[in-house]
Coordinates of C-alpha atoms in Angstrom, one line a residue:
Chain A
M4 CA 5.9 24.0 -17.9
L5 CA 4.6 20.4 -17.9
E6 CA 7.4 18.5 -16.2
K7 CA 6.5 14.9 -15.5
I8 CA 3.8 12.5 -14.5
I9 CA 3.8 10.0 -11.7
F10 CA 1.4 7.0 -11.6
L11 CA 0.0 6.7 -8.1
G12 CA -2.3 3.8 -8.8
T13 CA -2.4 1.6 -11.8
G14 CA -4.8 -1.3 -10.8
A15 CA -8.4 -1.9 -11.7
G16 CA -11.3 -2.4 -9.4
M17 CA -9.5 -3.0 -6.1
P18 CA -6.1 -2.4 -4.5
T19 CA -3.7 -5.3 -4.4
K20 CA -0.2 -5.7 -2.9
E21 CA 1.2 -4.7 -6.3
R22 CA -1.0 -1.9 -7.6
N23 CA -3.2 0.7 -5.9
V24 CA -6.5 1.9 -7.4
A25 CA -6.5 4.6 -10.0
S26 CA -4.7 7.9 -9.7
L27 CA -2.2 9.9 -11.8
A28 CA -0.3 13.0 -10.8
V29 CA 0.7 15.5 -13.5
I30 CA 3.5 17.8 -12.3
F31 CA 4.4 21.3 -13.5
N32 CA 7.2 23.8 -13.0
G33 CA 9.7 21.9 -11.0
G34 CA 7.1 20.5 -8.6
G35 CA 5.6 24.0 -8.0
E36 CA 2.1 22.7 -8.9
F37 CA 0.5 19.4 -9.6
W38 CA -2.9 18.0 -10.7
L39 CA -4.5 14.7 -10.0
F40 CA -6.4 12.5 -12.5
D41 CA -8.7 10.2 -10.5
C42 CA -8.4 9.6 -6.7
G43 CA -9.0 6.0 -5.7
E44 CA -8.8 5.0 -2.0
G45 CA -5.3 5.5 -0.6
T46 CA -4.2 8.1 -3.1
Q47 CA -3.1 10.5 -0.3
Q48 CA -1.0 7.6 1.2
Q49 CA 0.6 7.1 -2.2
I50 CA 1.4 10.8 -2.4
H51 CA 3.3 10.4 0.9
R52 CA 5.6 8.0 -0.9
T53 CA 6.5 10.6 -3.5
G54 CA 8.0 14.1 -3.0
L55 CA 4.6 15.7 -3.8
R56 CA 2.8 18.0 -1.3
L57 CA -0.9 18.5 -1.1
S58 CA -0.3 22.3 -0.8
K59 CA 0.8 22.2 -4.4
L60 CA -2.3 20.4 -5.6
K61 CA -4.5 22.8 -7.7
N62 CA -6.8 20.7 -9.9
I63 CA -8.4 17.3 -9.6
F64 CA -10.1 15.6 -12.5
I65 CA -12.3 12.6 -11.8
S66 CA -13.0 10.4 -14.8
H67 CA -16.1 8.7 -13.4
L68 CA -17.7 7.9 -10.1
H69 CA -16.8 4.3 -9.6
G70 CA -15.2 3.7 -6.2
D71 CA -11.8 2.7 -7.5
H72 CA -11.5 6.2 -9.0
L73 CA -13.3 8.2 -6.3
F74 CA -13.1 6.8 -2.8
G75 CA -9.9 8.5 -1.9
L76 CA -11.2 12.0 -2.6
P77 CA -13.1 12.9 0.7
G78 CA -10.1 11.9 2.8
L79 CA -7.5 13.7 0.6
L80 CA -9.6 16.9 0.7
A81 CA -10.0 16.6 4.5
T82 CA -6.3 16.0 5.0
R83 CA -5.5 19.1 2.9
G84 CA -7.6 21.1 5.4
L85 CA -6.0 19.5 8.5
Q86 CA -2.6 20.4 7.1
G87 CA -3.6 24.0 7.3
I88 CA -3.6 24.6 3.6
K89 CA -5.8 27.6 2.6
S90 CA -5.4 27.8 -1.1
S91 CA -8.4 26.9 -3.3
I92 CA -8.8 23.8 -5.4
N93 CA -10.8 22.9 -8.5
I94 CA -12.5 19.5 -8.8
F95 CA -13.9 18.4 -12.1
G96 CA -16.0 15.3 -12.7
P97 CA -19.4 13.9 -13.7
V98 CA -22.7 15.0 -12.3
G99 CA -23.2 13.4 -8.9
L100 CA -19.7 14.3 -7.7
E101 CA -21.0 17.3 -5.7
N102 CA -23.7 15.3 -3.9
Y103 CA -21.3 12.4 -3.2
L104 CA -18.8 14.7 -1.5
K105 CA -21.6 16.6 0.3
N106 CA -22.9 13.4 1.8
C107 CA -19.5 12.2 2.8
F108 CA -18.7 15.5 4.5
D109 CA -22.1 15.8 6.1
Y110 CA -22.2 12.3 7.7
S111 CA -18.5 12.5 8.8
R112 CA -19.0 16.2 9.9
T113 CA -15.9 17.1 7.8
H114 CA -15.2 20.8 7.5
I115 CA -13.1 21.9 4.5
P116 CA -11.5 25.2 5.6
Y117 CA -10.4 26.3 2.0
P118 CA -12.5 27.1 -1.1
Y119 CA -13.1 24.1 -3.3
H120 CA -14.9 24.6 -6.6
I121 CA -16.7 21.6 -8.0
H122 CA -17.2 21.7 -11.8
Q123 CA -19.7 19.0 -12.8
I124 CA -19.6 18.0 -16.5
E125 CA -22.9 17.6 -18.1
K126 CA -22.5 15.0 -20.9
E127 CA -25.5 16.3 -22.8
K128 CA -23.8 19.6 -23.5
F129 CA -21.3 18.3 -26.1
L130 CA -20.9 15.6 -28.6
A131 CA -17.2 14.7 -28.6
K132 CA -14.5 17.1 -27.4
R133 CA -15.0 20.2 -25.4
L134 CA -12.9 22.9 -23.7
L135 CA -13.4 22.3 -20.0
W136 CA -10.9 24.7 -18.4
K137 CA -8.3 27.3 -19.4
K138 CA -5.7 29.3 -17.5
D139 CA -2.6 31.0 -18.7
D140 CA -0.8 28.5 -21.0
Y141 CA -2.9 25.5 -20.2
S142 CA -6.2 24.3 -21.5
V143 CA -8.0 21.1 -20.5
F144 CA -10.4 19.4 -22.9
C145 CA -12.7 16.6 -22.1
A146 CA -14.7 14.0 -24.0
I147 CA -17.4 11.5 -23.0
L148 CA -16.1 8.0 -23.3
N149 CA -17.8 4.6 -23.4
H150 CA -18.3 3.0 -20.0
Q151 CA -21.2 1.8 -17.8
A152 CA -21.1 5.0 -15.9
D153 CA -20.6 8.5 -17.4
S154 CA -16.8 8.5 -17.9
F155 CA -14.7 11.4 -19.2
G156 CA -11.3 11.4 -20.9
Y157 CA -9.2 14.5 -20.3
A158 CA -6.5 16.1 -22.5
I159 CA -4.0 18.8 -21.3
F160 CA -2.8 21.3 -23.9
E161 CA 0.2 23.4 -23.2
K162 CA 0.9 26.5 -25.2
N163 CA 4.6 26.9 -25.1
I164 CA 5.9 29.8 -27.1
K165 CA 9.5 29.3 -28.3
R166 CA 11.5 32.3 -29.7
N167 CA 14.1 31.6 -32.3
L168 CA 16.6 34.4 -33.0
L169 CA 17.0 35.7 -36.6
V170 CA 20.8 35.5 -36.3
K171 CA 21.4 36.6 -39.9
K172 CA 19.5 39.8 -39.4
L173 CA 21.4 40.5 -36.1
S174 CA 24.8 39.9 -37.9
E175 CA 23.9 42.3 -40.6
L176 CA 23.6 45.0 -37.9
G177 CA 27.0 44.0 -36.6
I178 CA 25.6 42.4 -33.4
K179 CA 27.9 39.4 -32.7
P180 CA 26.9 36.3 -30.8
G181 CA 27.3 36.6 -27.0
P182 CA 25.2 37.1 -23.8
I183 CA 23.3 39.9 -25.7
Y184 CA 21.6 37.2 -27.8
Q185 CA 20.0 35.6 -24.7
T186 CA 18.9 39.1 -23.5
I187 CA 17.2 39.8 -26.8
K188 CA 15.4 36.5 -26.6
E189 CA 14.1 37.1 -23.1
K190 CA 13.1 40.8 -23.2
N191 CA 10.8 42.8 -25.5
Q192 CA 13.2 45.6 -26.0
V193 CA 17.0 45.9 -25.6
T194 CA 19.3 49.0 -25.5
L195 CA 22.7 48.2 -27.0
E196 CA 26.0 49.6 -25.6
D197 CA 26.1 52.1 -28.5
G198 CA 22.7 53.4 -27.7
R199 CA 20.7 51.6 -30.4
I200 CA 17.3 50.2 -29.4
L201 CA 16.2 46.8 -30.7
K202 CA 12.6 45.7 -30.6
T203 CA 12.7 41.9 -30.0
E204 CA 9.7 41.2 -32.3
N205 CA 11.8 42.3 -35.3
F206 CA 14.6 39.8 -34.5
V207 CA 12.8 36.6 -33.5
K208 CA 10.5 34.1 -35.0
E209 CA 8.0 32.7 -32.6
S210 CA 6.8 29.1 -32.8
I211 CA 4.1 27.4 -30.6
N212 CA 4.9 24.0 -29.2
S213 CA 1.9 22.1 -28.0
V214 CA 2.5 19.4 -25.5
R215 CA -0.5 17.2 -25.1
I216 CA -1.2 14.6 -22.5
C217 CA -4.4 12.6 -22.8
Y218 CA -5.9 10.4 -20.1
C219 CA -8.6 7.9 -20.9
S220 CA -10.0 5.7 -18.1
D221 CA -12.4 3.8 -17.9
T222 CA -13.7 3.0 -21.4
M223 CA -14.1 0.4 -24.1
F224 CA -12.8 1.5 -27.5
S225 CA -14.2 5.0 -28.1
K226 CA -14.1 7.2 -31.1
N227 CA -14.2 10.2 -28.8
A228 CA -11.0 9.0 -27.2
V229 CA -9.4 9.1 -30.7
I230 CA -10.7 12.6 -31.3
L231 CA -9.5 13.8 -27.8
S232 CA -6.0 12.3 -28.2
R233 CA -5.4 13.4 -31.8
D234 CA -1.6 13.9 -32.2
A235 CA -1.1 13.6 -28.5
D236 CA 2.5 13.5 -27.3
L237 CA 1.4 11.0 -24.7
L238 CA -1.7 8.9 -24.5
I239 CA -2.5 7.2 -21.2
H240 CA -5.2 4.7 -21.9
E241 CA -6.8 2.0 -19.8
A242 CA -6.1 -1.6 -20.7
T243 CA -7.9 -3.6 -18.1
F244 CA -7.7 -6.8 -20.1
S245 CA -5.4 -8.6 -22.6
S246 CA -6.8 -9.1 -26.1
Q247 CA -7.7 -12.7 -25.2
E248 CA -10.3 -11.4 -22.8
K249 CA -12.1 -9.4 -25.5
V250 CA -15.6 -10.7 -24.5
E251 CA -15.1 -9.9 -20.8
A252 CA -13.8 -6.5 -21.7
E253 CA -16.8 -5.7 -23.8
Q254 CA -19.2 -7.0 -21.1
S255 CA -17.6 -4.7 -18.5
F256 CA -17.2 -1.7 -20.9
H257 CA -13.4 -1.9 -20.6
S258 CA -10.5 -1.9 -23.1
T259 CA -8.1 -4.6 -24.1
I260 CA -4.5 -3.8 -25.0
E261 CA -5.6 -4.0 -28.6
D262 CA -8.3 -1.4 -28.1
A263 CA -5.8 1.0 -26.5
I264 CA -3.4 0.5 -29.3
K265 CA -6.2 1.1 -31.8
V266 CA -6.9 4.5 -30.2
A267 CA -3.3 5.4 -30.1
R268 CA -2.8 4.4 -33.8
S269 CA -5.9 6.2 -35.0
A270 CA -5.1 9.3 -33.1
K271 CA -1.4 9.2 -34.2
A272 CA -0.4 9.5 -30.6
K273 CA 3.4 9.6 -30.2
K274 CA 3.6 7.5 -27.0
L275 CA 1.2 5.1 -25.3
I276 CA 1.1 4.1 -21.6
L277 CA -1.3 1.4 -20.5
T278 CA -2.8 1.6 -17.0
H279 CA -5.9 0.3 -15.0
I280 CA -4.6 -3.3 -15.2
S281 CA -6.8 -6.1 -13.9
P282 CA -5.5 -7.9 -10.8
R283 CA -5.4 -11.1 -12.7
Y284 CA -2.4 -9.9 -14.6
H285 CA -0.4 -8.8 -11.6
R286 CA 3.1 -10.2 -11.4
S287 CA 2.4 -11.7 -8.0
T288 CA -0.6 -13.7 -9.1
K289 CA -0.1 -17.5 -8.9
N290 CA -0.5 -18.0 -12.6
S291 CA 2.6 -16.3 -14.0
K292 CA 1.7 -17.5 -17.5
I293 CA -1.2 -15.0 -17.5
W294 CA 1.1 -12.2 -16.5
N295 CA 3.7 -13.1 -19.1
T296 CA 1.1 -13.2 -21.9
F297 CA -0.2 -9.8 -20.9
H298 CA 3.2 -8.3 -20.4
E299 CA 4.4 -9.7 -23.8
E300 CA 1.3 -8.3 -25.6
A301 CA 1.7 -4.9 -23.9
N302 CA 5.3 -4.7 -25.0
S303 CA 4.7 -5.2 -28.7
Q304 CA 2.8 -3.7 -31.6
F305 CA 3.2 0.0 -30.7
P306 CA 6.6 1.7 -30.7
G307 CA 7.6 2.9 -27.2
I308 CA 4.5 1.5 -25.5
I309 CA 4.8 1.3 -21.7
L310 CA 2.9 -0.8 -19.2
A311 CA 2.5 1.5 -16.1
E312 CA 3.4 0.6 -12.6
D313 CA 2.7 2.4 -9.4
F314 CA 5.3 5.2 -8.9
L315 CA 6.4 5.1 -12.5
E316 CA 7.7 8.6 -13.4
I317 CA 7.7 9.8 -17.0
K318 CA 9.3 13.1 -18.0
I319 CA 7.4 15.2 -20.4
Chain B
M28 CA -10.5 -18.3 21.1
L29 CA -9.3 -14.7 21.0
E30 CA -5.8 -15.0 19.6
K31 CA -4.2 -11.6 18.9
I32 CA -4.7 -8.1 17.8
I33 CA -3.0 -6.2 15.0
F34 CA -3.0 -2.4 14.9
L35 CA -3.7 -1.4 11.3
G36 CA -3.7 2.3 11.8
T37 CA -2.7 4.3 14.9
G38 CA -2.7 7.9 13.8
A39 CA -5.2 10.7 14.4
G40 CA -7.0 12.8 11.9
M41 CA -5.0 12.1 8.8
P42 CA -2.5 9.5 7.5
T43 CA 1.2 10.2 7.7
K44 CA 4.2 8.4 6.5
E45 CA 4.4 6.8 9.9
R46 CA 0.9 6.0 10.9
N47 CA -2.3 5.3 8.9
V48 CA -5.7 6.4 10.2
A49 CA -7.7 4.3 12.7
S50 CA -8.2 0.6 12.4
L51 CA -7.6 -2.4 14.7
A52 CA -8.0 -6.1 13.8
V53 CA -8.9 -8.6 16.5
I54 CA -8.1 -12.2 15.4
F55 CA -9.7 -15.4 16.6
N56 CA -8.9 -19.1 16.3
G57 CA -5.6 -19.2 14.5
G58 CA -6.7 -16.6 12.0
G59 CA -9.9 -18.4 11.2
E60 CA -11.9 -15.2 11.8
F61 CA -11.2 -11.6 12.5
W62 CA -13.1 -8.4 13.3
L63 CA -12.3 -4.8 12.6
F64 CA -12.6 -1.9 15.0
D65 CA -12.8 1.3 12.9
C66 CA -11.9 1.5 9.2
G67 CA -10.1 4.6 8.2
E68 CA -9.0 5.2 4.6
G69 CA -6.4 2.6 3.4
T70 CA -7.4 -0.1 5.9
Q71 CA -7.8 -2.6 3.1
Q72 CA -4.3 -1.7 1.9
Q73 CA -2.9 -2.2 5.4
I74 CA -4.7 -5.6 5.6
H75 CA -2.7 -6.6 2.5
R76 CA 0.5 -6.0 4.5
T77 CA -0.6 -8.6 7.1
G78 CA -1.6 -12.3 6.7
L79 CA -5.3 -11.4 7.1
R80 CA -7.9 -12.1 4.4
L81 CA -11.1 -10.3 3.9
S82 CA -12.9 -13.7 3.6
K83 CA -12.3 -14.2 7.3
L84 CA -13.7 -10.8 8.3
K85 CA -17.0 -11.3 10.1
N86 CA -17.8 -8.2 12.1
I87 CA -16.9 -4.5 11.8
F88 CA -17.4 -2.0 14.6
I89 CA -17.2 1.7 13.8
S90 CA -16.6 3.9 16.8
H91 CA -18.0 7.1 15.2
L92 CA -18.5 8.6 11.8
H93 CA -15.4 10.9 11.5
G94 CA -13.6 10.3 8.3
D95 CA -10.4 9.0 9.8
H96 CA -12.4 6.1 11.3
L97 CA -14.8 5.6 8.4
F98 CA -13.6 6.5 4.9
G99 CA -12.0 3.1 4.3
L100 CA -15.3 1.2 4.8
P101 CA -17.0 1.6 1.3
G102 CA -13.9 0.5 -0.5
L103 CA -13.2 -2.5 1.8
L104 CA -16.8 -3.7 1.5
A105 CA -16.6 -3.3 -2.3
T106 CA -13.3 -5.2 -2.5
R107 CA -14.7 -8.0 -0.5
G108 CA -17.4 -8.4 -3.2
L109 CA -14.9 -8.2 -6.1
Q110 CA -12.9 -11.0 -4.4
G111 CA -15.9 -13.2 -4.9
I112 CA -16.6 -13.5 -1.1
K113 CA -20.2 -14.6 -0.5
S114 CA -20.3 -14.8 3.3
S115 CA -22.3 -12.2 5.3
I116 CA -20.9 -9.5 7.5
N117 CA -22.1 -7.5 10.4
I118 CA -21.4 -3.7 10.6
F119 CA -22.0 -1.9 13.9
G120 CA -21.9 1.8 14.4
P121 CA -23.7 5.1 15.2
V122 CA -26.9 6.2 13.5
G123 CA -26.0 7.7 10.1
L124 CA -23.7 4.8 9.1
E125 CA -26.4 3.1 6.9
N126 CA -27.2 6.3 5.0
Y127 CA -23.5 7.1 4.6
L128 CA -22.9 3.7 3.0
K129 CA -26.0 3.9 0.9
N130 CA -25.0 7.2 -0.6
C131 CA -21.4 6.0 -1.3
F132 CA -22.7 2.9 -3.0
D133 CA -25.5 4.8 -4.9
Y134 CA -23.2 7.5 -6.4
S135 CA -20.4 5.0 -7.2
R136 CA -22.9 2.4 -8.4
T137 CA -21.3 -0.2 -6.2
H138 CA -23.1 -3.5 -5.9
I139 CA -22.3 -5.6 -2.8
P140 CA -23.0 -9.2 -3.7
Y141 CA -23.1 -10.6 -0.2
P142 CA -25.5 -9.9 2.7
Y143 CA -24.3 -7.1 5.0
H144 CA -26.2 -6.3 8.1
I145 CA -25.9 -2.8 9.5
H146 CA -26.7 -2.5 13.2
Q147 CA -27.1 1.2 14.1
I148 CA -26.6 2.0 17.7
E149 CA -29.1 4.5 19.1
K150 CA -27.4 6.3 22.0
E151 CA -30.7 7.2 23.6
K152 CA -31.5 3.6 24.4
F153 CA -28.9 3.1 27.1
L154 CA -27.1 5.0 29.8
A155 CA -23.7 3.5 30.1
K156 CA -22.9 -0.1 29.1
R157 CA -25.1 -2.3 27.0
L158 CA -25.0 -5.7 25.4
L159 CA -24.7 -5.1 21.6
W160 CA -24.2 -8.6 20.2
K161 CA -23.8 -12.1 21.4
K162 CA -22.8 -15.3 19.6
D163 CA -21.5 -18.6 21.0
D164 CA -18.7 -17.7 23.5
Y165 CA -18.5 -14.0 22.6
S166 CA -20.4 -11.0 23.7
V167 CA -19.7 -7.4 22.7
F168 CA -20.8 -4.6 24.9
C169 CA -20.8 -0.9 23.9
A170 CA -21.0 2.4 25.7
I171 CA -21.4 5.9 24.6
L172 CA -18.2 8.0 25.1
N173 CA -17.6 11.7 25.2
H174 CA -16.7 13.2 21.8
Q175 CA -17.9 15.8 19.4
A176 CA -19.8 13.2 17.4
D177 CA -21.6 10.2 18.9
S178 CA -18.7 7.9 19.6
F179 CA -18.9 4.3 21.0
G180 CA -16.5 2.2 23.0
Y181 CA -16.6 -1.5 22.5
A182 CA -15.7 -4.4 24.8
I183 CA -15.3 -8.1 23.8
F184 CA -16.1 -10.6 26.5
E185 CA -15.0 -14.2 25.9
K186 CA -16.5 -17.0 27.9
N187 CA -13.7 -19.6 28.1
I188 CA -14.5 -22.6 30.2
K189 CA -11.5 -24.2 31.8
R190 CA -11.7 -27.7 33.4
N191 CA -9.6 -28.5 36.4
L192 CA -9.3 -32.2 37.3
L193 CA -10.3 -33.3 40.8
V194 CA -7.0 -35.3 41.2
K195 CA -7.7 -36.5 44.8
K196 CA -11.0 -38.0 43.8
L197 CA -9.4 -39.9 40.9
S198 CA -6.5 -41.1 43.1
E199 CA -9.0 -42.5 45.6
L200 CA -10.4 -44.7 42.8
G201 CA -6.9 -45.9 42.0
I202 CA -6.7 -43.9 38.7
K203 CA -3.1 -42.8 38.5
P204 CA -1.8 -39.7 36.6
G205 CA -1.1 -40.4 32.9
P206 CA -2.6 -39.8 29.4
I207 CA -6.0 -40.9 30.8
Y208 CA -6.1 -37.6 32.8
Q209 CA -6.1 -35.6 29.6
T210 CA -8.7 -37.9 28.1
I211 CA -11.0 -37.3 31.1
K212 CA -10.6 -33.6 30.7
E213 CA -11.5 -33.5 27.0
K214 CA -14.4 -36.0 26.9
N215 CA -17.7 -36.1 28.7
Q216 CA -17.4 -39.8 29.5
V217 CA -14.5 -42.3 29.6
T218 CA -14.4 -46.1 29.7
L219 CA -11.4 -47.3 31.7
E220 CA -9.4 -50.4 30.8
D221 CA -11.1 -52.4 33.6
G222 CA -14.5 -51.5 32.2
R223 CA -15.4 -48.8 34.6
I224 CA -17.2 -45.8 33.1
L225 CA -16.4 -42.3 34.4
K226 CA -18.6 -39.3 33.9
T227 CA -16.3 -36.3 33.5
E228 CA -18.7 -33.9 35.3
N229 CA -18.0 -35.8 38.5
F230 CA -14.2 -35.4 38.3
V231 CA -13.7 -31.8 37.1
K232 CA -14.3 -28.4 38.4
E233 CA -15.2 -25.9 35.7
S234 CA -14.1 -22.3 35.9
I235 CA -15.0 -19.5 33.5
N236 CA -12.1 -17.3 32.3
S237 CA -13.2 -14.0 30.9
V238 CA -10.9 -12.4 28.4
R239 CA -11.9 -8.8 27.9
I240 CA -10.6 -6.4 25.3
C241 CA -11.9 -2.9 25.5
Y242 CA -11.5 -0.3 22.6
C243 CA -12.2 3.4 23.4
S244 CA -11.6 5.9 20.5
D245 CA -12.4 8.8 20.2
T246 CA -13.2 10.4 23.5
M247 CA -12.1 12.7 26.2
F248 CA -12.0 11.2 29.7
S249 CA -15.3 9.3 30.1
K250 CA -16.8 7.5 33.1
N251 CA -18.5 5.2 30.7
A252 CA -15.1 4.1 29.4
V253 CA -14.3 3.2 33.0
I254 CA -17.5 1.2 33.4
L255 CA -17.0 -0.5 30.0
S256 CA -13.4 -1.5 30.6
R257 CA -13.9 -2.6 34.3
D258 CA -11.3 -5.4 35.0
A259 CA -10.4 -5.6 31.3
D260 CA -7.4 -7.7 30.5
L261 CA -6.5 -5.2 27.8
L262 CA -7.7 -1.6 27.4
I263 CA -6.9 0.1 24.1
H264 CA -7.6 3.8 24.6
E265 CA -7.0 6.8 22.5
A266 CA -4.3 9.3 23.6
T267 CA -4.3 11.9 20.9
F268 CA -2.3 14.4 23.0
S269 CA 0.4 14.5 25.7
S270 CA -0.7 15.8 29.1
Q271 CA 1.0 19.1 28.2
E272 CA -1.7 19.7 25.6
K273 CA -4.6 19.3 28.1
V274 CA -6.4 22.4 26.9
E275 CA -6.3 21.4 23.2
A276 CA -7.4 17.9 24.1
E277 CA -10.4 19.2 25.9
Q278 CA -11.3 21.6 23.1
S279 CA -11.3 18.8 20.6
F280 CA -12.9 16.2 22.9
H281 CA -9.8 14.0 22.9
S282 CA -7.8 12.3 25.6
T283 CA -4.3 13.0 26.9
I284 CA -2.1 10.2 28.0
E285 CA -3.1 11.1 31.6
D286 CA -6.8 10.7 30.8
A287 CA -6.2 7.2 29.3
I288 CA -4.2 6.2 32.3
K289 CA -6.9 7.5 34.6
V290 CA -9.5 5.3 32.8
A291 CA -7.2 2.3 33.0
R292 CA -6.4 2.8 36.7
S293 CA -10.1 3.5 37.7
A294 CA -11.2 0.4 35.8
K295 CA -8.4 -1.7 37.1
A296 CA -7.5 -2.7 33.6
K297 CA -4.5 -5.1 33.5
K298 CA -2.9 -3.7 30.4
L299 CA -3.1 -0.4 28.5
I300 CA -2.3 0.4 24.9
L301 CA -2.4 4.0 23.7
T302 CA -3.4 4.7 20.1
H303 CA -4.8 7.5 17.9
I304 CA -1.6 9.5 18.2
S305 CA -1.6 13.1 16.8
P306 CA 0.8 13.6 13.9
R307 CA 2.7 16.2 15.9
Y308 CA 4.2 13.4 18.0
H309 CA 5.3 11.2 15.2
R310 CA 8.9 10.1 15.2
S311 CA 9.6 11.6 11.8
T312 CA 8.4 15.1 12.7
K313 CA 11.1 17.7 12.7
N314 CA 10.8 18.5 16.4
S315 CA 12.1 15.3 18.0
K316 CA 11.8 16.9 21.4
I317 CA 8.0 16.7 21.2
W318 CA 8.2 13.1 20.2
N319 CA 10.6 12.3 23.1
T320 CA 8.4 14.0 25.6
F321 CA 5.3 12.1 24.4
H322 CA 7.2 8.9 24.3
E323 CA 8.6 9.3 27.7
E324 CA 5.3 10.1 29.2
A325 CA 3.6 7.2 27.4
N326 CA 6.2 4.8 28.9
S327 CA 5.7 5.7 32.5
Q328 CA 3.1 5.8 35.2
F329 CA 1.2 2.6 34.3
P330 CA 2.8 -0.8 34.4
G331 CA 3.1 -2.5 31.0
I332 CA 1.7 0.5 29.1
I333 CA 2.4 0.3 25.4
L334 CA 2.4 3.0 22.7
A335 CA 0.8 1.4 19.6
E336 CA 2.5 1.5 16.2
D337 CA 1.1 0.4 12.9
F338 CA 1.3 -3.4 12.5
L339 CA 2.1 -3.9 16.2
E340 CA 0.8 -7.4 17.1
I341 CA -0.2 -8.3 20.7
K342 CA -1.1 -11.9 21.7
I343 CA -4.1 -12.3 24.0

């Protein structure tokens, strides 16, 4: 089960006192497994400041190969080895990722003592949204966004089957509410005290809950981001600039708060979290007016919108 | 003038909650300039936690290309550019450094908007100690150490001319102690109240103070380290292991505390600081006995020996 997310780095371009560079942890099953989205320099140090352990890290998704999303990856993978972890890991990202890692490991003579599988995404192979990976109840889709470098958005889809008991039908058979109801829900077949055998499928109605998290960074406004995050329970979208810096945002292929909100609205996303914030808007910058303007804009216009901070935790 | 050093990372191999990976800042002239020795991942974030600014960083010396000494370099150089810094920088290190950086910058499409000069040290070109760089009052020597990868030790030599007044000679001319003595010391020529002109060179004796800092990491016991750190005012030497782990130290080409002390003693270094400490000896590890043994050993046997910690500052 998707449990929560923790923002490990929410700044753009370079680390500051206030925000580290990009990384997001998505945590499953009471911390039994987690995934990373982007891995800027210092991500492993940020992980130390949470309760997460690298032994539980199973998948890493790199949006694009700019340094503020990438430069923490070789060190994190090396540390995972030095910690004696033997379990394998998947790493997804644009073409070039494999050679980048190979070079880092070759020059630094780093040996990775566990299997790591690099899945490079070729942008030519799809138009908008594509299934990237699937295991058990989880599917990850990706879509090419709109940035200077090939940049991918990712969406996690959780198939969560819920069983609702057909209470009326059970009552008609004289089976009264009690612990037996939970047993029927959990098992495929139940033998009652009087010897009768019930097949669960005849006494439940199954419904599928889909929890979707969508992560889009870095990009300017992108129709693919809308397609990818359609009906998402949670959209995490970059908002490097305030809407006043529209021109600068376009020049650098980044989004303004307005762009992020436009994606969320068009996709009918239920919740929007803004991340990848330019250092100019940090709280600790000298010009607090700039911060206030950004903060005010971020906190309006979309219900339940959140401006991310490092170590912000959101339950799913 | 060499002013102080700040340890930015004092751990070995991987960052922990307690120690970041290798980096040392050497600060000159009231913070007007600083140099880095090694640049493990997260060095730029550690710098944020000091009063240092990347605009004042002029030289970087990389001991060897293992990740825990290197992986912070691409990000730090990129940030220096994003901060709008235009001044040039020198980077010294083993052969391979240039291609490593080139690959990182190519794959991440990082543009460095200031001149950076990479000086690769070819180990074949010298036997033990060699002048690497010289400017104004500073010379840096290097020597090849004894590690799995080509690893260099560095020594900073400061030519610091001190003027001692020839008081007897001044007295004979009837010039009595007072503010005039300081004036004579500071200027090349002084006109006295009675019109007499004194040329300073005739009334001072100049002596040269040499302040030497020597940084040796990573290496097992190395005669070259002894040659490089001869008579050093301060030797910073790796001590990855306690002397009980002698075999493991040798297998991994690292030093024990005993090895570091042997170098300091043989070189007649005045002060010894141990760094590059294995995570097993960290204070926060579960087995406090191991930490205590290490700590006790580190604090004996050599007068004034110091076990480095992150952010430890030592005045020169």
